[in-house]
Each structure stands twice: as C-alpha cells, then as structure tokens.
Coordinates of C-alpha atoms in Angstrom, one line a residue:
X1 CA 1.4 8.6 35.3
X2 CA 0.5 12.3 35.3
X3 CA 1.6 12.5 31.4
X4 CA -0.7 13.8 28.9
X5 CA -2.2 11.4 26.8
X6 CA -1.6 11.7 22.4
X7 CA -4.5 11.1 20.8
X8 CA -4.5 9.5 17.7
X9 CA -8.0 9.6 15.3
X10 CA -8.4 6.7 13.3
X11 CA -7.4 3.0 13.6
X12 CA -6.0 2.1 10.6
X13 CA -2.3 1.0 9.5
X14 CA -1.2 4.1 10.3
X15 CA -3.2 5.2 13.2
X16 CA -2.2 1.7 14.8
X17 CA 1.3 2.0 13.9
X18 CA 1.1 5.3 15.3
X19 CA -0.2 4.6 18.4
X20 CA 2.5 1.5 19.3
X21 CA 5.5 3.4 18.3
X22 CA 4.4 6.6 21.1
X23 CA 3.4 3.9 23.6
X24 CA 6.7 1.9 22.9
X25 CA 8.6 5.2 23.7
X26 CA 6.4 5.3 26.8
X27 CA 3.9 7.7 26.6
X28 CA 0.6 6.9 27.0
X29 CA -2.4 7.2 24.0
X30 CA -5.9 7.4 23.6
X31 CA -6.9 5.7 19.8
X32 CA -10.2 6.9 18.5
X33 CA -11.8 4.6 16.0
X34 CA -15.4 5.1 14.9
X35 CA -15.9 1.6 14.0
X36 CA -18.2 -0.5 14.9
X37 CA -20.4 2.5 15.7
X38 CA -19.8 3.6 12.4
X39 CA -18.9 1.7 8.9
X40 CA -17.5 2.8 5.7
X41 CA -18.5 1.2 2.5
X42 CA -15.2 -1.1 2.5
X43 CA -14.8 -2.3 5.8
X44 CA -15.7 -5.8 7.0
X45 CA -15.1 -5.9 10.4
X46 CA -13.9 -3.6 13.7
X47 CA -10.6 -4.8 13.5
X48 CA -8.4 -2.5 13.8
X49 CA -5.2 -2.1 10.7
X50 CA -8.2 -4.2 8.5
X51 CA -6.8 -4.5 5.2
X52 CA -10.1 -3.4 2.2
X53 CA -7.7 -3.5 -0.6
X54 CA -5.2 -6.0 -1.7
X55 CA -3.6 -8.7 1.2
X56 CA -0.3 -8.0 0.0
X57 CA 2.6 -5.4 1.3
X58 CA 4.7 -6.1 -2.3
X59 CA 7.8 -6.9 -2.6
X60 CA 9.6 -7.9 0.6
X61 CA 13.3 -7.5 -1.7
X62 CA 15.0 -5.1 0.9
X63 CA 18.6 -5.1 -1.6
X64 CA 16.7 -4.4 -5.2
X65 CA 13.1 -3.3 -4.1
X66 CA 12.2 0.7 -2.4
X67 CA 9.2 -0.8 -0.6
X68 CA 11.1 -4.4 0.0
X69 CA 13.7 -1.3 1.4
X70 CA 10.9 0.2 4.0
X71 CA 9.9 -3.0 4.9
X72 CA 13.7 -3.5 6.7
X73 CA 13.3 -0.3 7.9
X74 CA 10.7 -0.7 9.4
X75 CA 11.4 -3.9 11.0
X76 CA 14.5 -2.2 12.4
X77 CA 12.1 0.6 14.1
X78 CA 9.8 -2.2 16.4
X79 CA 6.9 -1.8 13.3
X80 CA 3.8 -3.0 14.9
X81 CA 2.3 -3.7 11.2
X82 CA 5.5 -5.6 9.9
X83 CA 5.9 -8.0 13.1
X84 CA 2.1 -8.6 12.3
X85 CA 2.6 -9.2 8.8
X86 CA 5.2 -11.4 9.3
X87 CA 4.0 -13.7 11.5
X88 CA 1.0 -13.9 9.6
X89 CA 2.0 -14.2 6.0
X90 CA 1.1 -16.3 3.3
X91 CA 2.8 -17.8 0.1
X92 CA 3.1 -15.0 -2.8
X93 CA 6.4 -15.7 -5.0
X94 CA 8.5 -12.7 -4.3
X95 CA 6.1 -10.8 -2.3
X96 CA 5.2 -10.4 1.5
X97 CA 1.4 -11.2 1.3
X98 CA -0.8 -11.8 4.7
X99 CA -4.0 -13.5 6.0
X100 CA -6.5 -10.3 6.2
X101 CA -7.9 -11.6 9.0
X102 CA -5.2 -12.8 11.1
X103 CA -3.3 -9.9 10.6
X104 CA -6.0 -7.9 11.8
X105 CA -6.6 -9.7 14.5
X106 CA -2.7 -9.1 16.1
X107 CA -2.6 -6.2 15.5
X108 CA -5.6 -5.4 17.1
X109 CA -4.8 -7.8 20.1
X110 CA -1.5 -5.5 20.4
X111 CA -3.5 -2.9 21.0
X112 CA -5.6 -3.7 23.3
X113 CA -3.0 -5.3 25.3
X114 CA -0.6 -2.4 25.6
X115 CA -0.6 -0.7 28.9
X116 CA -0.2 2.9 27.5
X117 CA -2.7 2.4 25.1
X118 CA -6.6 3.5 25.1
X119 CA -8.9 2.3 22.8
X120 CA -12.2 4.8 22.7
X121 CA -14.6 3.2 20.0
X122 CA -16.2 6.8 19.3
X123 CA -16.4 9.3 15.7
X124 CA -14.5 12.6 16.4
X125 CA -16.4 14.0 14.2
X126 CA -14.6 17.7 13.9
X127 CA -10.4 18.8 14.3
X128 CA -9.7 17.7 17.9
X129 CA -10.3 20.2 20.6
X130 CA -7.3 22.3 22.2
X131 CA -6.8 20.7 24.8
X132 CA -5.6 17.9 23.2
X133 CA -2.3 19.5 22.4
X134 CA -1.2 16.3 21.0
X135 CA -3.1 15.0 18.3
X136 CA -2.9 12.8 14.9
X137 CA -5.2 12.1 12.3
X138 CA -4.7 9.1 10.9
X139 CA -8.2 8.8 9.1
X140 CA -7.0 7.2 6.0
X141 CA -8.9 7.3 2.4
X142 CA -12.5 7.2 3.9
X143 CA -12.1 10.0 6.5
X144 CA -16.0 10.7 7.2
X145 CA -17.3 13.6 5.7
X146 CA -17.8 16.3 9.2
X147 CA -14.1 15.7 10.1
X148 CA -13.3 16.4 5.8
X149 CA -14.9 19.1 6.1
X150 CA -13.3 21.0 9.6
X151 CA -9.8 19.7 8.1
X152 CA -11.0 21.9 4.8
X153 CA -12.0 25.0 7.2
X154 CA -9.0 25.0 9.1
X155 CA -6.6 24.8 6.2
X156 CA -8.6 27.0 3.9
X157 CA -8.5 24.0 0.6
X158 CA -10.6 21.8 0.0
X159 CA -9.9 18.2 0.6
X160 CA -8.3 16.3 -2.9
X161 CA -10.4 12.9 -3.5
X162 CA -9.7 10.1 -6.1
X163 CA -10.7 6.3 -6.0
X164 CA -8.8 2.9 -5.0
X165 CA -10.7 0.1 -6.3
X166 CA -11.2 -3.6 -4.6
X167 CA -10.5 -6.7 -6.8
X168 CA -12.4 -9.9 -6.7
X169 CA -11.6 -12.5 -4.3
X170 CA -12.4 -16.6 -5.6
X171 CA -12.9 -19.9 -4.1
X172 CA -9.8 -21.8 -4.8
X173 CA -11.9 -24.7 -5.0
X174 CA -14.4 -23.3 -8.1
X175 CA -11.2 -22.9 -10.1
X176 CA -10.3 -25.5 -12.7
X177 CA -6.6 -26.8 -12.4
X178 CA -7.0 -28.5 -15.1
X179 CA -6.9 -25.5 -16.8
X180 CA -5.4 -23.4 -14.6
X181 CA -1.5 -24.1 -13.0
X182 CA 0.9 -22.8 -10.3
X183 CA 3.7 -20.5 -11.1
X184 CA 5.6 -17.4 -10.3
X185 CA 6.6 -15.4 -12.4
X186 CA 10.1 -16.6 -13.3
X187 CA 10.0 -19.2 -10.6
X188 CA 10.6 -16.7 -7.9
X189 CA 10.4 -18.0 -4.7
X190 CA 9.6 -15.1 -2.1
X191 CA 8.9 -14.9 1.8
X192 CA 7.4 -18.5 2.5
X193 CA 7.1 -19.5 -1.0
X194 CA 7.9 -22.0 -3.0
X195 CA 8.2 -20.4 -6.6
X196 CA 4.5 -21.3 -7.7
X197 CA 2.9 -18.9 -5.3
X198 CA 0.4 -17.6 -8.3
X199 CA -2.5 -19.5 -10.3
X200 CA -2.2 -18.9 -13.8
X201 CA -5.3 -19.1 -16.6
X202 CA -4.0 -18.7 -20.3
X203 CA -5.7 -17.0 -23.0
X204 CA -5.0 -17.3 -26.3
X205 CA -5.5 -14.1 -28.7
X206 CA -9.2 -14.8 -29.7
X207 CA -10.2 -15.0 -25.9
X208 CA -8.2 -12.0 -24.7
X209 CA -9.7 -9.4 -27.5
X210 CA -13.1 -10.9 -26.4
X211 CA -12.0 -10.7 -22.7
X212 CA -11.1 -6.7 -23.1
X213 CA -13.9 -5.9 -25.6
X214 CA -16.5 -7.3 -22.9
X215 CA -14.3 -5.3 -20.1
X216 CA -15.4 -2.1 -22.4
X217 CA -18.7 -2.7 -23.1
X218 CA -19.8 -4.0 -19.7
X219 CA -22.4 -2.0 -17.1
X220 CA -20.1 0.7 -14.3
X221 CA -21.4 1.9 -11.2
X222 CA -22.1 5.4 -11.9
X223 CA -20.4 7.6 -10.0
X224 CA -21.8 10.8 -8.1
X225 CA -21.8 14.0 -9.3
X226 CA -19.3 14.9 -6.3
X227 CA -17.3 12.1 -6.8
X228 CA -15.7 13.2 -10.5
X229 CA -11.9 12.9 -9.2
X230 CA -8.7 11.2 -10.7
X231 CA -7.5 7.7 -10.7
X232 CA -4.0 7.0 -9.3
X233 CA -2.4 5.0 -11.7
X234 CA -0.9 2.6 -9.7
X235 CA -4.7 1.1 -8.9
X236 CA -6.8 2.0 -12.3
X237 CA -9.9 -0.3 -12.7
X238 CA -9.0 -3.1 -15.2
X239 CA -12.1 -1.9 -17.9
X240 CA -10.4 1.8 -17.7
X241 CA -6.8 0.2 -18.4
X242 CA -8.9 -1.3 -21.2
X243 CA -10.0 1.8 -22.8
X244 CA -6.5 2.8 -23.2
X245 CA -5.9 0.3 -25.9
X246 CA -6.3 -3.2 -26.6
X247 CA -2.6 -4.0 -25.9
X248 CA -2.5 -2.5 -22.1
X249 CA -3.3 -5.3 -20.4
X250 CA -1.3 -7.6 -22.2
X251 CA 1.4 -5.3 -20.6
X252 CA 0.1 -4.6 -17.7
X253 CA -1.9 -7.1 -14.8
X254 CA -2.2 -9.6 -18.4
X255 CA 1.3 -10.0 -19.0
X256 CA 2.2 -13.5 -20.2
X257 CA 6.4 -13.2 -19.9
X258 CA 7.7 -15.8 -17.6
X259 CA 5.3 -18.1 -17.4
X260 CA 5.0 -21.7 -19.0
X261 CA 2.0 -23.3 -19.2
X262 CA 2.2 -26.6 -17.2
X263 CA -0.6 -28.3 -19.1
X264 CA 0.8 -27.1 -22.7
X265 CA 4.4 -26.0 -22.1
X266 CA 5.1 -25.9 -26.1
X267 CA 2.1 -22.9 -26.4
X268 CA 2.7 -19.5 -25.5
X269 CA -0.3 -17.7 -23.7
X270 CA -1.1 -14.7 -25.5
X271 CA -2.3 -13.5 -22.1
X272 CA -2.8 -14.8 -18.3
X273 CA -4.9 -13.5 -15.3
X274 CA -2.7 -14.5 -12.1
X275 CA -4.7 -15.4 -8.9
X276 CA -2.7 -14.8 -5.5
X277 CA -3.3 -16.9 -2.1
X278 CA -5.5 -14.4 0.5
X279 CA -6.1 -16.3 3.2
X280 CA -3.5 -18.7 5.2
X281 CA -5.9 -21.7 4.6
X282 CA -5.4 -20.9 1.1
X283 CA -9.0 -21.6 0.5
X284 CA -9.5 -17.7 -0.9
X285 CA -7.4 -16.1 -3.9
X286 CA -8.0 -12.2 -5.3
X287 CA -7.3 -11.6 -9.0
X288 CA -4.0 -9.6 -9.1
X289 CA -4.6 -5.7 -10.7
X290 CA -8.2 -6.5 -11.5
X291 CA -9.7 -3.9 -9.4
X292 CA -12.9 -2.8 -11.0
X293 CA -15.9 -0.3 -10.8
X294 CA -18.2 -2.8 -13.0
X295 CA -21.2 -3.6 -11.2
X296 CA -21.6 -6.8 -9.5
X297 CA -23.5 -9.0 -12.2
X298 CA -21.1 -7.8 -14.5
X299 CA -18.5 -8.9 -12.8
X300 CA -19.6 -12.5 -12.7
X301 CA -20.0 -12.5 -16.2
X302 CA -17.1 -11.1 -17.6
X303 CA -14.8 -12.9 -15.2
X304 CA -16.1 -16.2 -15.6
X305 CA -15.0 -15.7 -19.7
X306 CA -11.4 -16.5 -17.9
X307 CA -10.3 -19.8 -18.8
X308 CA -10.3 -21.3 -15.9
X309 CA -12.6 -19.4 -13.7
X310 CA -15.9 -20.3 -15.9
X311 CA -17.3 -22.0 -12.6
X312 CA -15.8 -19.5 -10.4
X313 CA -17.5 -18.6 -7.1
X314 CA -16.7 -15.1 -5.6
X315 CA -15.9 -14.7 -1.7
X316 CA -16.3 -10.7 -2.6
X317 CA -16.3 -8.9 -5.8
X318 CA -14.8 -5.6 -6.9
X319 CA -15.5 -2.4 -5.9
X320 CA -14.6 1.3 -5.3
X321 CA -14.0 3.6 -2.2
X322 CA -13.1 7.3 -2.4
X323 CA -10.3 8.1 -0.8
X324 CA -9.3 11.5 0.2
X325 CA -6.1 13.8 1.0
X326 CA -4.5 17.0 1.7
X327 CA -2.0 18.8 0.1
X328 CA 0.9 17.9 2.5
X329 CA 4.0 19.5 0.6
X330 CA 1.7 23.4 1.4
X331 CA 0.1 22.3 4.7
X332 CA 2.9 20.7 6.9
X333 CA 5.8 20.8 8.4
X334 CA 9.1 18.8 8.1
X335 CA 7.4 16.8 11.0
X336 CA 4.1 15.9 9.4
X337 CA 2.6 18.9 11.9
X338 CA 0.0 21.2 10.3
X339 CA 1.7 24.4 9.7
X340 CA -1.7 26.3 11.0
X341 CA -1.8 24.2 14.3
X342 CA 1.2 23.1 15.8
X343 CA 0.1 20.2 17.9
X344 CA -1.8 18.4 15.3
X345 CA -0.5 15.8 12.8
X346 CA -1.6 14.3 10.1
X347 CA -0.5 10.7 9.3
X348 CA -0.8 7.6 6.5
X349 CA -2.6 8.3 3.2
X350 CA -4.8 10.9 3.9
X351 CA -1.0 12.8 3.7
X352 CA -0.8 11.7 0.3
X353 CA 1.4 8.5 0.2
X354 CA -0.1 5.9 -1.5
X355 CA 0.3 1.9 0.2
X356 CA -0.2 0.0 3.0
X357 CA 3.2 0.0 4.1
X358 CA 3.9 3.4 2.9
X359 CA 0.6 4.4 5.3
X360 CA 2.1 2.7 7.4
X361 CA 5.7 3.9 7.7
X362 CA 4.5 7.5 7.9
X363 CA 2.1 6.4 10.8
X364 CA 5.6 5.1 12.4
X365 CA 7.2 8.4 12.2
X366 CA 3.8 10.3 13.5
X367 CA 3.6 8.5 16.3
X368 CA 7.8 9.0 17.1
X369 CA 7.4 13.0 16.5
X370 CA 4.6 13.0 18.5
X371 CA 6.3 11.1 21.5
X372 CA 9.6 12.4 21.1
X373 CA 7.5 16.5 21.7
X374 CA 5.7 15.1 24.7
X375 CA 8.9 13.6 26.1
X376 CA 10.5 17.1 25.5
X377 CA 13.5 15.7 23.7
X378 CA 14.5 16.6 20.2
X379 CA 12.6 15.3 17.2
X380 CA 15.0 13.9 15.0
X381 CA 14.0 13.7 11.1
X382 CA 15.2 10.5 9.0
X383 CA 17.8 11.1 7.0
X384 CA 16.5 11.4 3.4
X385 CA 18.7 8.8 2.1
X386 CA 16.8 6.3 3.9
X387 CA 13.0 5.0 2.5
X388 CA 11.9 7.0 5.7
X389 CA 13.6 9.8 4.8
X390 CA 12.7 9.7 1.0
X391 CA 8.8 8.9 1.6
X392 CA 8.7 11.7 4.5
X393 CA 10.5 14.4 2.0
X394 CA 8.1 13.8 -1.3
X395 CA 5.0 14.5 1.2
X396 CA 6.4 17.2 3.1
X397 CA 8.9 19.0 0.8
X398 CA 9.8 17.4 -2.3
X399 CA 7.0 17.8 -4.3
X400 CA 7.6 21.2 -7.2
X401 CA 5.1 23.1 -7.7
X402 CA 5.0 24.4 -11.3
X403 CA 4.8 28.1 -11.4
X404 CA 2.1 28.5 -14.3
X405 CA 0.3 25.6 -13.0
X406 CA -0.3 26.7 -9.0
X407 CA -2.8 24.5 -6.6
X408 CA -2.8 21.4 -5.1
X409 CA -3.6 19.1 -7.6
X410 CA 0.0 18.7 -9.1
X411 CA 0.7 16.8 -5.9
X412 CA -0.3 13.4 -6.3
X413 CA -0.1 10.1 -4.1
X414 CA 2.8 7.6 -4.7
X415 CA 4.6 4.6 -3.6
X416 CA 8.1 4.6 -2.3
X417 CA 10.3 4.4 -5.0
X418 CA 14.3 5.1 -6.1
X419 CA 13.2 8.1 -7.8
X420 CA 12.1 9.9 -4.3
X421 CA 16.1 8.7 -3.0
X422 CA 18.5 11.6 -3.6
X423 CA 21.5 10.2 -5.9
X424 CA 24.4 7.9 -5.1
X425 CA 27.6 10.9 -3.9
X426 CA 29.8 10.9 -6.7
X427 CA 32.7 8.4 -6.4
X428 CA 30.7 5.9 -4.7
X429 CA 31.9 2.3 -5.6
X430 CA 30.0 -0.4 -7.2
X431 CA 30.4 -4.1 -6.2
X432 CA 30.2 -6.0 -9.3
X433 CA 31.8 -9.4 -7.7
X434 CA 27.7 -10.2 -7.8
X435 CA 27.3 -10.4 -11.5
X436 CA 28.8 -12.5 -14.1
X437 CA 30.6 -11.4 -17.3
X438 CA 30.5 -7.6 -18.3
X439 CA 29.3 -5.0 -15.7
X440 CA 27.3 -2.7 -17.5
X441 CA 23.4 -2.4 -18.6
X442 CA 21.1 -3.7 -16.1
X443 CA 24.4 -5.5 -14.0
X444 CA 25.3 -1.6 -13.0
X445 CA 21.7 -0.7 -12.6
X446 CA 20.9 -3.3 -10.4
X447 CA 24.6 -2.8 -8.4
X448 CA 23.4 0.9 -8.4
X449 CA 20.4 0.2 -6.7
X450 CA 22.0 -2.0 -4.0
X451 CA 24.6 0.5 -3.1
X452 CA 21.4 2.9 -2.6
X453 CA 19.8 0.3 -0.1
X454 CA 22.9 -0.5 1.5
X455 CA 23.5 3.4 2.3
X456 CA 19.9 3.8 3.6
X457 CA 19.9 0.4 5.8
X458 CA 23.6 2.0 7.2
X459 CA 21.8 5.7 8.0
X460 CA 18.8 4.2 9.5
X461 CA 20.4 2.4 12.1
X462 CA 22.8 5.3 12.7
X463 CA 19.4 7.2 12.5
X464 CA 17.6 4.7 15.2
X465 CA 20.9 4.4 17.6
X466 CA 21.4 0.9 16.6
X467 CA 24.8 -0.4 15.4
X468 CA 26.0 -1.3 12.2
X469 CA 26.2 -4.7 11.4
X470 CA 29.9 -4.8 11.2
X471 CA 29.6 -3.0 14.7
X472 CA 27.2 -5.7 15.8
X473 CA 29.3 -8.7 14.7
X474 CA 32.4 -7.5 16.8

C-alpha cells in the first residue's frame, strides 16, 4: 500500500483503541510508545492498554447504567479494549472487572498481530512533525514533560494537572475469613459473578472513628511545589475524604447498606471496607475507593487496623500519579482535531474525560475520524443522544464557560453520565409493564433512564450502519 500511515503517540486504552479502529477501517498506523525505553512512576510493565489504576470498567448495566451504556456501544463498534475485557474478566457483582495482566497482554498481542499496525517503541518527545499529516496524541495522564510542554506552545495555555491516586492491592490469602465474608452489595450478581463477588470487614463505631482519626493523622507524601492541582472527585484519597467529616466515609467507599454480616447476621456493621477480586486466579484483591497519598509505612499500619486485614500482606500499596489535560471544549474541534493544527488529534484523558472506558471510547472515535479523513470519505459525528455522542459533546462543546469566571479551569474531567444525554423528546412513552404496583418515584426514574438507553443503542447502530434489532430478527 502506497497509503500514508496515522500515527498515533501513546499506547494506552486510548492510543490502542485508536490504533485498531483505523487499522480495522484499513488504513495502515504507526503506534509510538515510549515504554520500555522510558517508565512513568505507575507503570509496571511494557504492555500496552496496562491498567495503573483500578482493574475494573464499572458497571457493565447497559439498560440502567451511562458507562454500562458505552460499554454496548462500544462492543457494537469492534472495541478492541471491550473484546479484551471481556474475555478476560473476573468476578465483581454487578461490575465488568478484568485480570490487569491478561488484559494487557491481548490487547497488546492484537496489536502486534495486526497487519496495518506498526509498533515503534520510541518517546516523541515534541508535537509530531508536518509531515505526519495524520497524527493523535493519546498520551494519557502522564504525558512526559517535553511533549507537555510543545502541546502548551502550540496552544498558547498551559497544560491543567490534578492527581488519580492507586489503592492497595492484598493477598487473598493474608485475609481472615473468619472475620471477613463474601457479599455483594444487595446480592447482585454481575458479569461472571455469583452475588458475593466483594470481601467484606465490619467495623463497629469504636473502630471506624479510630480507623478515620488515624486516616487524618497519618504521614502524606508531600507533594511538589509544581504539583499544587485539584483532586477529581470521583478518585479523592481516602484520608482527604476523611478530612471532610467523620461521617464521609460511612457514605461513601465505607457504606454498610446492603450487606449482612455472614458471621453475625443479627449485628449491623457501622461501617465495611469491600475488597474486589484483581486478578483471575483470585489470589490478589485491591481495596475498593481507598486510593491514598499516605506514605507506604503508613499504609501498612493504618490498614491493618481493618478488621480483617490485621495480617494483611500487600501485592502493591497506594499511590499517586499526576495526570494532565487540555482544555478541549476551547482547543478542538467537533472531531477531537486541534483547532490550531488541522491534522492532529488529541484522544482519551489527556482531552479531559475521566475513565478507562471513557479513554477509551474517545480513543474509538479518534482513531474513526482519523481513518475516515485518510480514506477521503465523510467523517460522521455520533449522534449526541448516544454515550458516544454525549461523552464526545461535554469534551468538545458542551462544557459553559461562565462569563465572570473565564479560563480553563471551569472545565473539569468526568465520567459518562445521564446528565451529559440531551432529554427524553417530549411525548416519549414510558414502559411501566417492568415494575410492580404504582409507577411513579424511582419506577419512572428508572423507566426514564431505560427509554434514554434504548434511544441511544437504536441511534448507534443507525449511526454504525448496523440494523436494528427488530431489523435483525426479520
């Protein structure tokens, strides 16, 4: 082939998914990834699409859940990362949860398998050159610090930073079942669960006002003077949630509703730390919303006051990574292109969405853009009913800036959710043949929110040129 090659900077969720969906369209791609030659301070491995943070994508609930929603869409697109994670997933109630490494590992021998598809272990350390007319960075939360800087040159801000923190991962064999017992929340039974998918250790008041006041008083890593940015508030360290009151964890990662204590079923837990299966031997298990910037010895001390844990062994404690992005909704186009330089993308968090499959799904639509401009055929936007549409249109366009409070930090990473969907058009019928009794209160809500996935799973294969499913069953 005599076609140009896109080249795609960074081999992460989104530079990975990026890369399949242009090579799936059939046109060839060079992926740049700077490890092994060079770390960051969260990696592990070279893999590429290595998870650093949690192991799980959330909720895989495509009718009731926004995210559970992307994840059908992008199963319906030919997602590298979702045929990955699925066929490596691992128990986690109503969750889709994955073995790190084996996840990893498939993606990455997709990669390398693909005829279209280069992979160039090298650091591009500046804005690609022009003659790549084609380009997407997909450099994710720890772009390195040259290529930071020529992205700040050429759109004239500077770069917006805040912190994702790690939480611990334990040896499911230090933890005392005795203690300790499994449960879902509710009894939910997810993707390849069984509706105990979760460890559970109870505390009773005593222990958790001990627990939080050690979470307080405990040693942090200090932070560098060029590293004073925000939290996002869907990943705060637990000992900052604990400076918000004593009652925020109890309603937060802490809370004990919907769980029974197997051991003691006629005593309420005033609070429980839930554990989560990592691996697919289920020999590792990370501690669910206890990211943390305590230092290491700290760690081990305060978590072992867990009942349940006070024997614990740690596979890899907490810690925190900077993660860094531009302000999309002024810098790019409807079609994630930098308004400055045609050519060049940006894709994944570094835009501003927050998530692996969120990184993801905009990686997906990079690399389709991309293809469809080096194919010379139209690129055709998601329609913003659909979770592509709706995550696409917060980065790119739906974000307001106030008028008497101008800049870029107003715009802040989030997660898919039903407030980024426009409303239902008025006279749009509700199915309540689902729900027993009266149909009103959370009944309507929840019928509300169906009728919102059912429209954007209907638009997204009209969108992808696939038929309905009343079209496919005839």
């Amino acid at each position: 082939m005599n076609m140009k090659p896109i080249h795609i900077i960074g081999g992460g969720l989104a530079g990975s998914e990026a890369a399949w969906q242009a090579a799936e369209a059939g046109v060839p791609v060079i992926l740049h990834e700077m490890r092994p030659l060079r770390g960051t301070e969260a990696h592990k491995t070279a893999d590429l699409a290595e998870l650093v943070c949690s192991n799980s994508f959330r909720s895989d609930d495509a009718e009731n859940n926004a995210v559970g929603l992307l994840h059908a869409e992008m199963r319906l697109a030919g997602s590298l990362i979702m045929a990955s994670g699925d066929a490596n997933q691992v128990p986690a109630g109503g969750a889709l949860a994955v073995d790190r490494d084996g996840f990893s590992a498939a993606v990455t021998a997709k990669l390398e398998a693909h005829p279209l598809i280069t992979i160039a272990r090298e650091e591009v350390d500046g804005l690609p050159p022009s003659e790549w007319d084609q380009a997407i960075i997909a450099t994710g939360p720890l772009t390195a610090p040259s290529l930071a800087a020529a992205i700040a040159t050429e759109t004239g801000a500077d770069a917006l930073a805040f912190f994702d923190a790690i939480a611990p991962i334990v040896h499911f064999d230090t933890i005392d079942m005795d203690v300790c017992w499994f449960q879902s929340r509710y009894d939910k039974v997810g993707p390849g669960g069984t509706g105990k998918d979760y460890i559970n250790c109870p505390m009773d008041k005593a222990q958790y006002d001990a627990f939080v006041q050690a979470l307080i008083d405990g040693q942090k890593t200090e932070f560098k003077e060029w590293e004073g940015t925000p939290y996002f508030d869907g990943c705060l360290p637990i000992e900052v949630m604990s400076e918000r009151g004593p009652e925020t964890l109890r309603h937060g990662p802490m809370k004990p509703i919907g769980l029974t204590n197997a051991h003691n079923p006629t005593v309420k837990a005033y609070a429980v730390v839930q554990l989560r299966q990592d691996n697919a031997l289920g020999t590792l298990y990370n501690m669910v919303g206890f990211q943390t910037k305590l230092k290491h010895g700290e760690q081990v001390r305060i978590f072992r006051m867990i009942p349940g844990l006070e024997s614990a062994e740690f596979a890899r404690l907490g810690g925190l990574h900077r993660n860094t992005y531009i302000n999309s909704p002024t810098l790019l186009d409807g079609s994630l292109r930098l308004k400055s330089r045609k050519g060049l993308r940006f894709a994944g968090q570094i835009t501003g969405c927050e998530g692996y499959v969120e990184s993801a799904a905009i990686g997906l639509l990079a690399g389709r853009f991309a293809a469809a401009e080096r194919l010379g055929t139209p690129v055709s936007l998601p329609p913003v009913t659909t979770a592509f549409g709706a995550l696409l249109n917060h980065i790119t366009g739906g974000h307001i800036v106030s008028e008497d409070e101008p800049g870029k930090r107003s715009f802040q990473p989030m997660n898919v959710n039903f407030g980024l969907f426009p409303p239902l058009e008025p006279g749009t019928k509700l199915k309540p043949e689902d729900f027993a009794g009266r149909f009103r209160g959370k009944d309507k809500a929840a019928a509300r929110r169906r009728a919102v996935t059912s429209r954007a799973l209907f638009d997204c294969r009209a969108w992808l040129g696939q038929p309905s499913r009343a079209e496919a069953a005839e």
